[in-house]
PDB file of C-alpha atoms and ligand atoms in Angstrom:
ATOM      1  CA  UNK Q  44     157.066  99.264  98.338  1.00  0.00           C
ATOM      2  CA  UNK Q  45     159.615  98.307 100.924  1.00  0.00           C
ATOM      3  CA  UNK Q  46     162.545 100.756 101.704  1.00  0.00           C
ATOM      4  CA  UNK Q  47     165.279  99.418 103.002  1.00  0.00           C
ATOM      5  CA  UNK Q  48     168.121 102.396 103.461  1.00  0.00           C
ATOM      6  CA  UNK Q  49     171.746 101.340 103.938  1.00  0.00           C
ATOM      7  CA  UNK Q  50     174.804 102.096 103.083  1.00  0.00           C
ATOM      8  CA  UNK Q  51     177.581 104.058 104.556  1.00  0.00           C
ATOM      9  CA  UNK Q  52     178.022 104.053 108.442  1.00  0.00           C
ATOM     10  CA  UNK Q  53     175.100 104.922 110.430  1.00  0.00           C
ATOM     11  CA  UNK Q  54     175.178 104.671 113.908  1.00  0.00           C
ATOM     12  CA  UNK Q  55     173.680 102.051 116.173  1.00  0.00           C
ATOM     13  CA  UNK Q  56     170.032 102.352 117.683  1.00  0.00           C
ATOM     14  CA  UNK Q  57     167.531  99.781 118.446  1.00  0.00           C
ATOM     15  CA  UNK Q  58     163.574  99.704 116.601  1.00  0.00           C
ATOM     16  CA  UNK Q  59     162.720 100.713 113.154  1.00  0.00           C
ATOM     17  CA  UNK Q  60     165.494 103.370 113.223  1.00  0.00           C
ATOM     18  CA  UNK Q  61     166.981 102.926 109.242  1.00  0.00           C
ATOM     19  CA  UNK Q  62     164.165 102.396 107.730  1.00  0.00           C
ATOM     20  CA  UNK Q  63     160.703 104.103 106.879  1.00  0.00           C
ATOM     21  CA  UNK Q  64     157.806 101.844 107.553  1.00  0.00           C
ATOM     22  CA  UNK Q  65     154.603 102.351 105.134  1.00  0.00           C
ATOM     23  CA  UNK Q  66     152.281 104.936 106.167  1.00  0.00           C
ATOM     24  CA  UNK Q  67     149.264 102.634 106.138  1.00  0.00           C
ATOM     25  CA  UNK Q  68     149.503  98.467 107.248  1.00  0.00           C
ATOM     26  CA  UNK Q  69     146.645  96.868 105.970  1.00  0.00           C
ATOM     27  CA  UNK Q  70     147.350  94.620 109.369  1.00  0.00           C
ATOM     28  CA  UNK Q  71     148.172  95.250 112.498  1.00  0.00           C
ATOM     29  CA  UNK Q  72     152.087  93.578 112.964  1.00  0.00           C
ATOM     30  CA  UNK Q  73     152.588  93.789 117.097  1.00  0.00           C
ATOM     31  CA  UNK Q  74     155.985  96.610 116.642  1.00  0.00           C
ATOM     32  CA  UNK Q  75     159.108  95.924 118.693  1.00  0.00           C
ATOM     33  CA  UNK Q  76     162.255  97.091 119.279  1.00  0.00           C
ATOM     34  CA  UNK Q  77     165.511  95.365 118.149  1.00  0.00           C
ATOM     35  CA  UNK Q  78     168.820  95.783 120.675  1.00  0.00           C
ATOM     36  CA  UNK Q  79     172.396  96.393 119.218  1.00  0.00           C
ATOM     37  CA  UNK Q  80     174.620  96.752 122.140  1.00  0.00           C
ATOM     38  CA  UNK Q  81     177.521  98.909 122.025  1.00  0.00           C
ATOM     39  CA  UNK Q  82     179.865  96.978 119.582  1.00  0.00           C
ATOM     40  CA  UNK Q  83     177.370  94.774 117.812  1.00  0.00           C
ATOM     41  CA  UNK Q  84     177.002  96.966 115.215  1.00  0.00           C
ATOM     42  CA  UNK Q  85     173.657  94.800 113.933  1.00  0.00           C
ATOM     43  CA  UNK Q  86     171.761  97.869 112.730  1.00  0.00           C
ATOM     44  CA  UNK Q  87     171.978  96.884 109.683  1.00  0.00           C
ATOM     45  CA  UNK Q  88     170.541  93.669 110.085  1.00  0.00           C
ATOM     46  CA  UNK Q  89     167.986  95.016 112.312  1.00  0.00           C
ATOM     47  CA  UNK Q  90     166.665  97.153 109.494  1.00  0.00           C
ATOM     48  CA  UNK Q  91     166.596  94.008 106.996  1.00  0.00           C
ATOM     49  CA  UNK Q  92     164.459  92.440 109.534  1.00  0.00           C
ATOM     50  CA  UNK Q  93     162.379  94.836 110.422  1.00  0.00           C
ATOM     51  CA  UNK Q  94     161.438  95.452 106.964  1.00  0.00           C
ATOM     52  CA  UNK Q  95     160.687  91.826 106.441  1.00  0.00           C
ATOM     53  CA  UNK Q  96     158.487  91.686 109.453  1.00  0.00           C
ATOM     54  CA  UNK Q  97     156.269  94.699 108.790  1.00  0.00           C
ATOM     55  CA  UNK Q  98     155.311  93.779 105.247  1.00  0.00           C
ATOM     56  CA  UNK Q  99     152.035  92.322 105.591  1.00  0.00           C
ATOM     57  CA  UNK Q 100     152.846  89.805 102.146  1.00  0.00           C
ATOM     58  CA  UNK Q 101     156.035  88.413 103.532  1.00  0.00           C
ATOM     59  CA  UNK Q 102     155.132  87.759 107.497  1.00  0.00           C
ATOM     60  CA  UNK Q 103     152.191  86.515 106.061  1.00  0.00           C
ATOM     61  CA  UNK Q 104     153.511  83.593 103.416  1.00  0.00           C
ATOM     62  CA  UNK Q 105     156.392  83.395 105.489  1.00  0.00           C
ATOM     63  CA  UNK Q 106     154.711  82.316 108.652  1.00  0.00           C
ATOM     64  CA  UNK Q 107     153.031  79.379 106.275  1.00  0.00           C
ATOM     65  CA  UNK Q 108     156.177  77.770 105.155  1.00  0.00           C
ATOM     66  CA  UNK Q 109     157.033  74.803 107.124  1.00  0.00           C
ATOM     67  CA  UNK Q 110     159.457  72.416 105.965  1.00  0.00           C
ATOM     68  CA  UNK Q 111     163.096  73.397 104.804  1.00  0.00           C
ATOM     69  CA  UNK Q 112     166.243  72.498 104.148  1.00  0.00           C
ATOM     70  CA  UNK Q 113     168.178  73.189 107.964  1.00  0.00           C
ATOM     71  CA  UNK Q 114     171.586  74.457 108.296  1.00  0.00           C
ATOM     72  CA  UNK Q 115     171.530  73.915 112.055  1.00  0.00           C
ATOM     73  CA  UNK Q 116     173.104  76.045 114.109  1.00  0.00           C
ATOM     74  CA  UNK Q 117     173.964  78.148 110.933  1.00  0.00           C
ATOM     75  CA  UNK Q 118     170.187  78.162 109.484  1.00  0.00           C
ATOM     76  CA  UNK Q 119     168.832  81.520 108.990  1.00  0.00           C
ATOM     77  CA  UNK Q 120     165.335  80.311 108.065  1.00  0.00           C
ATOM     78  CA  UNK Q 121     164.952  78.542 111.536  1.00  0.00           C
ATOM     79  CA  UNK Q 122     166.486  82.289 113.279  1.00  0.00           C
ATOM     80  CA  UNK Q 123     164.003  84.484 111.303  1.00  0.00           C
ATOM     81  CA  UNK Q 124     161.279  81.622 112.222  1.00  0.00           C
ATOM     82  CA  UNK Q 125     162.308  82.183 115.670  1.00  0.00           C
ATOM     83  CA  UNK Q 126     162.532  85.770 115.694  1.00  0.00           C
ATOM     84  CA  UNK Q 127     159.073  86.334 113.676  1.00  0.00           C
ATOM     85  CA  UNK Q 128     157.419  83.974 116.797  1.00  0.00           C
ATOM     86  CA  UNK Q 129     159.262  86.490 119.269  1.00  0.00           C
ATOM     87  CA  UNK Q 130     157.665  89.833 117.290  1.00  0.00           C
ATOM     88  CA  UNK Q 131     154.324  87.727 117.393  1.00  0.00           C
ATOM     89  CA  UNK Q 132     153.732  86.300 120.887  1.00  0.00           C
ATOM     90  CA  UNK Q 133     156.662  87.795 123.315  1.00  0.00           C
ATOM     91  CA  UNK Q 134     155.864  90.079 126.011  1.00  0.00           C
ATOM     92  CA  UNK Q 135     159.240  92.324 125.720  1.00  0.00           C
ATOM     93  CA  UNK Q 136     159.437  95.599 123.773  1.00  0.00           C
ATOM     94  CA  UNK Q 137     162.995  95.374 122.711  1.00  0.00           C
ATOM     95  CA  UNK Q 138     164.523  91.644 121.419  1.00  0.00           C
ATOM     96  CA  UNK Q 139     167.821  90.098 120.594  1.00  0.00           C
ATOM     97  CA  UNK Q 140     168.726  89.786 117.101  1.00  0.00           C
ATOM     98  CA  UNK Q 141     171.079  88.015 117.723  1.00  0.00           C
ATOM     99  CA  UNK Q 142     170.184  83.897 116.892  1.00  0.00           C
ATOM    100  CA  UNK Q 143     169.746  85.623 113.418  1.00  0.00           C
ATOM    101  CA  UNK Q 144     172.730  87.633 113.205  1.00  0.00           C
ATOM    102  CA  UNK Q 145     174.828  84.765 114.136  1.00  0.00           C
ATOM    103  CA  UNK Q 146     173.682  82.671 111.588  1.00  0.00           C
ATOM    104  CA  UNK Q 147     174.340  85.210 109.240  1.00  0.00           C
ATOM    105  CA  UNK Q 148     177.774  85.178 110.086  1.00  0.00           C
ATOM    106  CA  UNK Q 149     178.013  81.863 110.128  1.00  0.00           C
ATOM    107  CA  UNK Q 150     176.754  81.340 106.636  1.00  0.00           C
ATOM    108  CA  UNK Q 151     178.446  84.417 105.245  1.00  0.00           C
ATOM    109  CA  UNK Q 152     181.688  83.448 106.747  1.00  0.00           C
ATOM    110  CA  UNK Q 153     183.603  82.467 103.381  1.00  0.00           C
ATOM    111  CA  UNK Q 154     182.722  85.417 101.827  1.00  0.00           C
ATOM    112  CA  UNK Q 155     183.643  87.444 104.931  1.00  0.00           C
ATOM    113  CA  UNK Q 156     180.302  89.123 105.191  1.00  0.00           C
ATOM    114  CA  UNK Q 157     177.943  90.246 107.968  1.00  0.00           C
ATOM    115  CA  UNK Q 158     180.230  89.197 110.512  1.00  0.00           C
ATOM    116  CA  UNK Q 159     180.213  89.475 114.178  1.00  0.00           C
ATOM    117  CA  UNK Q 160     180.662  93.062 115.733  1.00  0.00           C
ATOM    118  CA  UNK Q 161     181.466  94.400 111.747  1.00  0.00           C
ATOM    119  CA  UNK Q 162     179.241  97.277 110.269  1.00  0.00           C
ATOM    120  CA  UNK Q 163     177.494  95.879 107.163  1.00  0.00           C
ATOM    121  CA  UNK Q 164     174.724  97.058 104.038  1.00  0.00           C
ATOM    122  CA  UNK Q 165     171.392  96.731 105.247  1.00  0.00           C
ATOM    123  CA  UNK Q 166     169.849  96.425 101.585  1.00  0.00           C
ATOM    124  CA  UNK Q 167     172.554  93.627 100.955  1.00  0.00           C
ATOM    125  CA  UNK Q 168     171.864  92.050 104.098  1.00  0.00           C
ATOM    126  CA  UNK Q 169     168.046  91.849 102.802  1.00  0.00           C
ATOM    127  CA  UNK Q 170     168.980  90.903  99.480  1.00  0.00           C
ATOM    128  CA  UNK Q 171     171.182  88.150 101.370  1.00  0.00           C
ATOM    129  CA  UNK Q 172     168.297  86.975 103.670  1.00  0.00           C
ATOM    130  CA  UNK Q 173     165.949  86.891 100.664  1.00  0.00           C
ATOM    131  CA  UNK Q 174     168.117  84.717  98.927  1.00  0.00           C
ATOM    132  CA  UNK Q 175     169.042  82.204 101.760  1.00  0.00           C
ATOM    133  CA  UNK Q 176     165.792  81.360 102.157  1.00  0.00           C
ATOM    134  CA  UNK Q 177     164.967  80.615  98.623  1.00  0.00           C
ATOM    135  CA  UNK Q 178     167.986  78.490  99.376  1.00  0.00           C
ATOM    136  CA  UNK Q 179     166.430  76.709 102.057  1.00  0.00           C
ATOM    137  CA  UNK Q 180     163.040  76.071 100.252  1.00  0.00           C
ATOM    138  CA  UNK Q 181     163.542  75.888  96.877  1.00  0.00           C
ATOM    139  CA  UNK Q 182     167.085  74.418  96.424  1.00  0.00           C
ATOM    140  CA  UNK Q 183     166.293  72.616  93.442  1.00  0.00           C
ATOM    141  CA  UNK Q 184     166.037  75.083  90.876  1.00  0.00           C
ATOM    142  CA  UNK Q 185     168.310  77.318  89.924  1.00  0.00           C
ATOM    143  CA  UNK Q 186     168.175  81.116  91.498  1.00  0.00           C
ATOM    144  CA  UNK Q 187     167.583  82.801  88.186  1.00  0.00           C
ATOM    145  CA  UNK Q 188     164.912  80.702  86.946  1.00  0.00           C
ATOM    146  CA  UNK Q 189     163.521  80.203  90.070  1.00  0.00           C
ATOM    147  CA  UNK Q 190     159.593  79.031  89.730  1.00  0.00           C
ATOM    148  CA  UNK Q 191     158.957  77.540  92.441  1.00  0.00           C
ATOM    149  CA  UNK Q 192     155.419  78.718  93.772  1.00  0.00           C
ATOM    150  CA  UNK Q 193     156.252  78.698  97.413  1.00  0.00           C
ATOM    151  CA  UNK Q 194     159.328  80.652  96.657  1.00  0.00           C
ATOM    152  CA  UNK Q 195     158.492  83.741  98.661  1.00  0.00           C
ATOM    153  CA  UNK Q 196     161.809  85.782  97.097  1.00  0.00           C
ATOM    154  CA  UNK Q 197     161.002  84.833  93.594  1.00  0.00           C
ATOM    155  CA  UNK Q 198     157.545  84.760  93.448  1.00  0.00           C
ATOM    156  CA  UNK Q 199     156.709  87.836  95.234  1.00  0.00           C
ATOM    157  CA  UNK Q 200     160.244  90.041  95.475  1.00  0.00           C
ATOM    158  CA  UNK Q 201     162.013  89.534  92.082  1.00  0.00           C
ATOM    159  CA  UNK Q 202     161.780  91.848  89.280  1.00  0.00           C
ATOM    160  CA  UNK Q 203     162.429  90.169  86.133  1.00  0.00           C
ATOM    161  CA  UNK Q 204     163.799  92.308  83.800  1.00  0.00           C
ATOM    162  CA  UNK Q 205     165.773  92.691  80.296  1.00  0.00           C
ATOM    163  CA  UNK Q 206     167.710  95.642  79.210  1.00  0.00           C
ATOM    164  CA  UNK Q 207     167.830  96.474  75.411  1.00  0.00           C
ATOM    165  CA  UNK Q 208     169.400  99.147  73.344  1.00  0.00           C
ATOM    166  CA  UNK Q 209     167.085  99.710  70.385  1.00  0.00           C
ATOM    167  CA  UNK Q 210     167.917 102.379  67.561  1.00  0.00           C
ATOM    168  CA  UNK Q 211     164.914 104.708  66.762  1.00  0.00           C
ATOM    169  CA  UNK Q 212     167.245 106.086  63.880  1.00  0.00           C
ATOM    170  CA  UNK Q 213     168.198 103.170  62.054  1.00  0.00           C
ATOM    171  CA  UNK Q 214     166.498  99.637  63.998  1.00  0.00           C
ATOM    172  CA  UNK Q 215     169.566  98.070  64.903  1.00  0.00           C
ATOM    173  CA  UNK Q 216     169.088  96.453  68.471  1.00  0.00           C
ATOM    174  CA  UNK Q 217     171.586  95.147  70.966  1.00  0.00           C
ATOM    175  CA  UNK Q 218     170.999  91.606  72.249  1.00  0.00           C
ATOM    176  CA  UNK Q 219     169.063  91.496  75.060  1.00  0.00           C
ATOM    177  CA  UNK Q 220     170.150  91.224  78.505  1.00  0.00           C
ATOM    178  CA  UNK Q 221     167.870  89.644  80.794  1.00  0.00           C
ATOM    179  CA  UNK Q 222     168.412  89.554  84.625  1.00  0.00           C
ATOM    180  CA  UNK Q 223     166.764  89.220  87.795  1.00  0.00           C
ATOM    181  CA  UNK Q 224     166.692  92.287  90.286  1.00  0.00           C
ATOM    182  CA  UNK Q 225     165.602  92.063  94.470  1.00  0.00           C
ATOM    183  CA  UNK Q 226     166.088  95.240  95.213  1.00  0.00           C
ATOM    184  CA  UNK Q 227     166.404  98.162  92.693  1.00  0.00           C
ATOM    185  CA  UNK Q 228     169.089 100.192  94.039  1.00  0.00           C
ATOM    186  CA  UNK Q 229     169.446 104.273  93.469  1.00  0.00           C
ATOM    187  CA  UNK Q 230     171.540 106.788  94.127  1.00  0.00           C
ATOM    188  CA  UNK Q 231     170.212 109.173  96.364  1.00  0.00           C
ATOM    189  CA  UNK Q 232     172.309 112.021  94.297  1.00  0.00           C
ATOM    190  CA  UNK Q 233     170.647 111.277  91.897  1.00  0.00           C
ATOM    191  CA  UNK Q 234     167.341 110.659  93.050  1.00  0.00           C
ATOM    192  CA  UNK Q 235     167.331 114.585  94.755  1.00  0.00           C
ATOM    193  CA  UNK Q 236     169.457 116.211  91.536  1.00  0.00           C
ATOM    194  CA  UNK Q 237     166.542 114.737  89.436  1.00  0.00           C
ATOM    195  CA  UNK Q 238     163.770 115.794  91.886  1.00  0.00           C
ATOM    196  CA  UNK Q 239     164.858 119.630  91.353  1.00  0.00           C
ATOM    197  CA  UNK Q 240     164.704 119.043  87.785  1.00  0.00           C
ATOM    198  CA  UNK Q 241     161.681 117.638  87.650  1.00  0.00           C
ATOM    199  CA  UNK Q 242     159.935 120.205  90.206  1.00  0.00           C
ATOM    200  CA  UNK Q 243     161.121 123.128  87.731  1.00  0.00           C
ATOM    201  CA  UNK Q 244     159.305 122.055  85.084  1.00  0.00           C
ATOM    202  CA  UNK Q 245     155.739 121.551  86.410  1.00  0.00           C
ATOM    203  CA  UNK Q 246     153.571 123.319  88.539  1.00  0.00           C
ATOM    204  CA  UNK Q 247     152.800 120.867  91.116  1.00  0.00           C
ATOM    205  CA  UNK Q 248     153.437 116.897  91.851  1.00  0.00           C
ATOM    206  CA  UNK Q 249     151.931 114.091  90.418  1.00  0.00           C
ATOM    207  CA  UNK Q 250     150.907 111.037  90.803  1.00  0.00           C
ATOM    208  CA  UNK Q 251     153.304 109.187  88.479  1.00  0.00           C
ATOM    209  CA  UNK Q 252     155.735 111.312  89.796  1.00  0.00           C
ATOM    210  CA  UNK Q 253     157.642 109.585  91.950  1.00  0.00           C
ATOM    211  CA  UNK Q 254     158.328 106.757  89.231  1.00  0.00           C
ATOM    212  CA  UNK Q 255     159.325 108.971  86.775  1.00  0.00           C
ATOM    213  CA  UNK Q 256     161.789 110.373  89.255  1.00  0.00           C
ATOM    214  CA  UNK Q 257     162.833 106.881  89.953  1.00  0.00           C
ATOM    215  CA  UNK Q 258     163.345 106.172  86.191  1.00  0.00           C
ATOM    216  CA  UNK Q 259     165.142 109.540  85.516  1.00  0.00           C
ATOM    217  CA  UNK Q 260     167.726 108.408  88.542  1.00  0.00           C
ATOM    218  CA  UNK Q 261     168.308 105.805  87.027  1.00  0.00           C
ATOM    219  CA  UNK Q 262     168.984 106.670  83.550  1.00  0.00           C
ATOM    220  CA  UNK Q 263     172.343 104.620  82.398  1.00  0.00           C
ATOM    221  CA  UNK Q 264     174.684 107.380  80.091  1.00  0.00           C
ATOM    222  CA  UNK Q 265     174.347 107.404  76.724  1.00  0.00           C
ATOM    223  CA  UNK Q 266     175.937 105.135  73.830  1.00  0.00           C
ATOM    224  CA  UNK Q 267     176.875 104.323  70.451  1.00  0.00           C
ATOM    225  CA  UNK Q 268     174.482 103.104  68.370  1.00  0.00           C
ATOM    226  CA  UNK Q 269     175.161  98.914  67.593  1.00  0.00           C
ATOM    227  CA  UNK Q 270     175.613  99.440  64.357  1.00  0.00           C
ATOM    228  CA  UNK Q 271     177.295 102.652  64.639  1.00  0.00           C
ATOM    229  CA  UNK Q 272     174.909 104.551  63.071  1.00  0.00           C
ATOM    230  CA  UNK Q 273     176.391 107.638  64.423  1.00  0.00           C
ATOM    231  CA  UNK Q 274     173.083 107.903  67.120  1.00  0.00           C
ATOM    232  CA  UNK Q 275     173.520 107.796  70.818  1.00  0.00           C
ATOM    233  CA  UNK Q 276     171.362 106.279  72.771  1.00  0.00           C
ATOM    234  CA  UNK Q 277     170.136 105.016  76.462  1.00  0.00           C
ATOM    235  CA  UNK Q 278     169.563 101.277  77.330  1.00  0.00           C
ATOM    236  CA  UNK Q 279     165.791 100.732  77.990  1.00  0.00           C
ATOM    237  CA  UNK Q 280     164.669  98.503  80.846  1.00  0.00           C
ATOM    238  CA  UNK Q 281     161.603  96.313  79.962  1.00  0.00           C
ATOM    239  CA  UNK Q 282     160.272  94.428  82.904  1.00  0.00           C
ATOM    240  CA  UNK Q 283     159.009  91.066  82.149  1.00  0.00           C
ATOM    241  CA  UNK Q 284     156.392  90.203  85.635  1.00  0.00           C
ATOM    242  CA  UNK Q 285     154.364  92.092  88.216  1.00  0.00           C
ATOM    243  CA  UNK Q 286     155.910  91.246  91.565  1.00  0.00           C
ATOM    244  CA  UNK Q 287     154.185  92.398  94.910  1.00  0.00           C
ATOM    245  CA  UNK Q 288     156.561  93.835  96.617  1.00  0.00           C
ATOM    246  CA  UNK Q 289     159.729  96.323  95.140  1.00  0.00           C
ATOM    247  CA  UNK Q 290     162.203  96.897  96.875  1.00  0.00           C
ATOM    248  CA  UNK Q 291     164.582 100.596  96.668  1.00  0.00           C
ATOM    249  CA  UNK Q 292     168.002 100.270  98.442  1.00  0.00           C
ATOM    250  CA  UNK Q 293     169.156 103.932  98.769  1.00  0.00           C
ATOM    251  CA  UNK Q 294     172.652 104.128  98.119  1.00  0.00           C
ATOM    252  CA  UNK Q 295     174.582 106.731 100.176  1.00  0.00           C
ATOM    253  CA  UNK Q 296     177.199 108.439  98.408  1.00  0.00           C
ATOM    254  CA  UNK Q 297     179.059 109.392 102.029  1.00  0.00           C
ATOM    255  CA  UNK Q 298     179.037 108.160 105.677  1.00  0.00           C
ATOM    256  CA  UNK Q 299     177.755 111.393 106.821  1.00  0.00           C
ATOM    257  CA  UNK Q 300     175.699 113.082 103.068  1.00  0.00           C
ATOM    258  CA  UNK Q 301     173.501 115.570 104.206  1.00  0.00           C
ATOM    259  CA  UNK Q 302     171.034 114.817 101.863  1.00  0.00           C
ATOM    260  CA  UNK Q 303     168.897 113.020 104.560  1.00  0.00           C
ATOM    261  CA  UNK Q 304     166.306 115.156 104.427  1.00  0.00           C
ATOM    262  CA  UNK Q 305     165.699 116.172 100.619  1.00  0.00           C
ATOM    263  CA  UNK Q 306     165.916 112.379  99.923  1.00  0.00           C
ATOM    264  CA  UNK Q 307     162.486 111.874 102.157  1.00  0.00           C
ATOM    265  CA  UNK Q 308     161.003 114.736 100.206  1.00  0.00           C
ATOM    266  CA  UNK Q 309     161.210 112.871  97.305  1.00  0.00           C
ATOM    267  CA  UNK Q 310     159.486 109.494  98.594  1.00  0.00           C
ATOM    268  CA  UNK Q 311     156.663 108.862  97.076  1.00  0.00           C
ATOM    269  CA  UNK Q 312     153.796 105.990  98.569  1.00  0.00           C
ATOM    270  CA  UNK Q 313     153.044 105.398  95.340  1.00  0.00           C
ATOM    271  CA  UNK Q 314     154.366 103.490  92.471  1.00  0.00           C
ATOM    272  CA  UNK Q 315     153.465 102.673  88.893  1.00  0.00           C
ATOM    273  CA  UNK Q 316     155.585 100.183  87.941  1.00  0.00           C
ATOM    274  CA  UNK Q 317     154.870 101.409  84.000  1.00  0.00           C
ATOM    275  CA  UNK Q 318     156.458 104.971  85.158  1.00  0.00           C
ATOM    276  CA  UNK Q 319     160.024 103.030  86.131  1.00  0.00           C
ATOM    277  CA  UNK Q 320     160.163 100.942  83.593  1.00  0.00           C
ATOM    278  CA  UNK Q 321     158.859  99.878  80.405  1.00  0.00           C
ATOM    279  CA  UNK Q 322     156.530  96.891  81.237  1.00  0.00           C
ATOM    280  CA  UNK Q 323     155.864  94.315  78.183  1.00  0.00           C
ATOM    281  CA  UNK Q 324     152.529  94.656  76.771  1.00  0.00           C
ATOM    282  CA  UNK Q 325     150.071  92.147  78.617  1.00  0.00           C
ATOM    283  CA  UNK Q 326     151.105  92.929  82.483  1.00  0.00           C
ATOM    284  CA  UNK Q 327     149.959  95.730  83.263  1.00  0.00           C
ATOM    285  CA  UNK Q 328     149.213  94.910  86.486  1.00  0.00           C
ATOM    286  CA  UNK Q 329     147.572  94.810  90.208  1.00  0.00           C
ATOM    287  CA  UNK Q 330     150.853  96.556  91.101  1.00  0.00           C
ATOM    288  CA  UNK Q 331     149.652 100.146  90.043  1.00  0.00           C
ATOM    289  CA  UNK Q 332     148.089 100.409  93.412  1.00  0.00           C
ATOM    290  CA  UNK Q 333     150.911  99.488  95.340  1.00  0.00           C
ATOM    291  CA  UNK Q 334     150.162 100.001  99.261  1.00  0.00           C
ATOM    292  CA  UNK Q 335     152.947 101.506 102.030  1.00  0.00           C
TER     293      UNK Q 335
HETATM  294 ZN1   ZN H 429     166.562  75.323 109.911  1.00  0.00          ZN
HETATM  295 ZN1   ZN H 430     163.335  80.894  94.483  1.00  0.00          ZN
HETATM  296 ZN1   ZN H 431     171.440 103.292  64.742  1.00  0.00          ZN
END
């Protein structure tokens, strides 16, 4: 599981402040500060990469990639290849983020995104970074059929998924949507309103709790039947592959919610993916014991 919390404002800070870093690391990753000078506002990026760099699968398949496409002075795979090297083998506690975060500006710069000195989302700027590098190694295909085997996004971060309406009353079905998902976002509203729900109604937590809690969140509101039958009913999700690694974006619903500390009550270490969503028959996956 990999947590990346953004959103909102947040002030500034250097390290691993923004996000919560798994409770066990099957490896030991040397930990280091991040700096974000008055004014640089690069928290947010600092919490993308610090997410990156502490899970074990990504520094890991990301420190064997070699060859890419380079963008030069605007090429975030050489900054994070840089940065990763300065985590590994430099001597400082705190580093400069900035290589990285200028290249993210750079790149982002039509879109007006992640630029210099301006506050950003730290689960978009992952999303981002995830993306750009399956944009530097695996060009050639197409980013939602992606099957490249050295695509570290795809093949280890996306969450391929289709969402369905299906009548239990009369059997009509809506088509189904398929999509690819990075990072499963949630409200964190939601996530605590459903947590007090769920609490009154058993005696004590359990195991498959947390991805129960993650599917109540994020129920969609109810609809007409397709063939207006007259029954409402809830989209289903149905996820299609096991990936590695899932990714929750908490999404803030103020700058300043005070729901902080109710929202880490709810985390859970563990997730079955089958609790969150439907998962077609046939996959049931290495995932169940997902680690940190
Ligand atoms: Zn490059
Ligand atoms: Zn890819
Ligand atoms: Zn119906």
């Amino acid at each position: 599981l990999a947590w990346v919390c953004g959103g909102g404002g947040g002030g500034g800070g250097a390290g691993t402040q923004g996000i919560l870093t798994p409770r066990t690391m099957t490896s030991i990753a040397p930990s280091k500060g991040l700096s974000n000078e008055p004014g640089q506002n690069s928290c947010f990026l600092n919490s993308a990469l610090q997410v990156l760099w502490h899970l074990d699968i990504f520094r890991r398949s990301f420190r064997q990639l070699t060859t890419h496409k380079c963008m030069e002075d605007s090429c975030i795979f050489c900054a994070l290849k840089s940065i990763f090297a300065q985590f590994q083998y430099s001597s400082d506690k705190v580093l400069p983020s900035d290589a990285l975060r200028s290249a993210l500006a750079k790149t982002f710069q039509d879109k007006q995104r992640f630029q210099l000195g301006i506050m950003d989302d730290a689960a978009e700027c992952f999303e981002n970074i995830l993306m750009r590098i399956h944009f530097h190694i695996a060009d050639e295909t197409k980013e939602d059929i992606c099957t490249a085997r050295h695509c570290i996004p795809h093949q280890k971060f996306a969450m391929m998924l289709f969402e369905q309406c299906v009548c239990s009353s009369c059997g009509a079905s809506s088509d189904p949507l398929p999509f690819i998902q990075m990072v499963h976002y949630i409200s964190t509203t939601s996530l605590c309103n459903q947590a007090v729900k769920m609490l009154e109604s058993r005696e004590k937590a359990t195991p498959g709790m947390f991805g129960e809690l993650l599917r109540n969140a994020s129920m969609g509101d109810l609809r007409n039947c397709p063939s207006q039958c007259g029954q409402q009913l809830r989209m289903a999700r149905v996820l299609l592959n096991s990936p590695e690694i899932i990714t929750i974006g908490l999404v803030w619903d103020s700058d300043h919610s005070d729901l902080a500390e109710d929202v880490i009550h709810t985390l859970g270490t563990c997730l079955r993916l089958g609790d969150v969503s439907r998962i077609r028959h046939g996959i049931k996956a290495r995932s169940e014991q997902s680690e940190g």
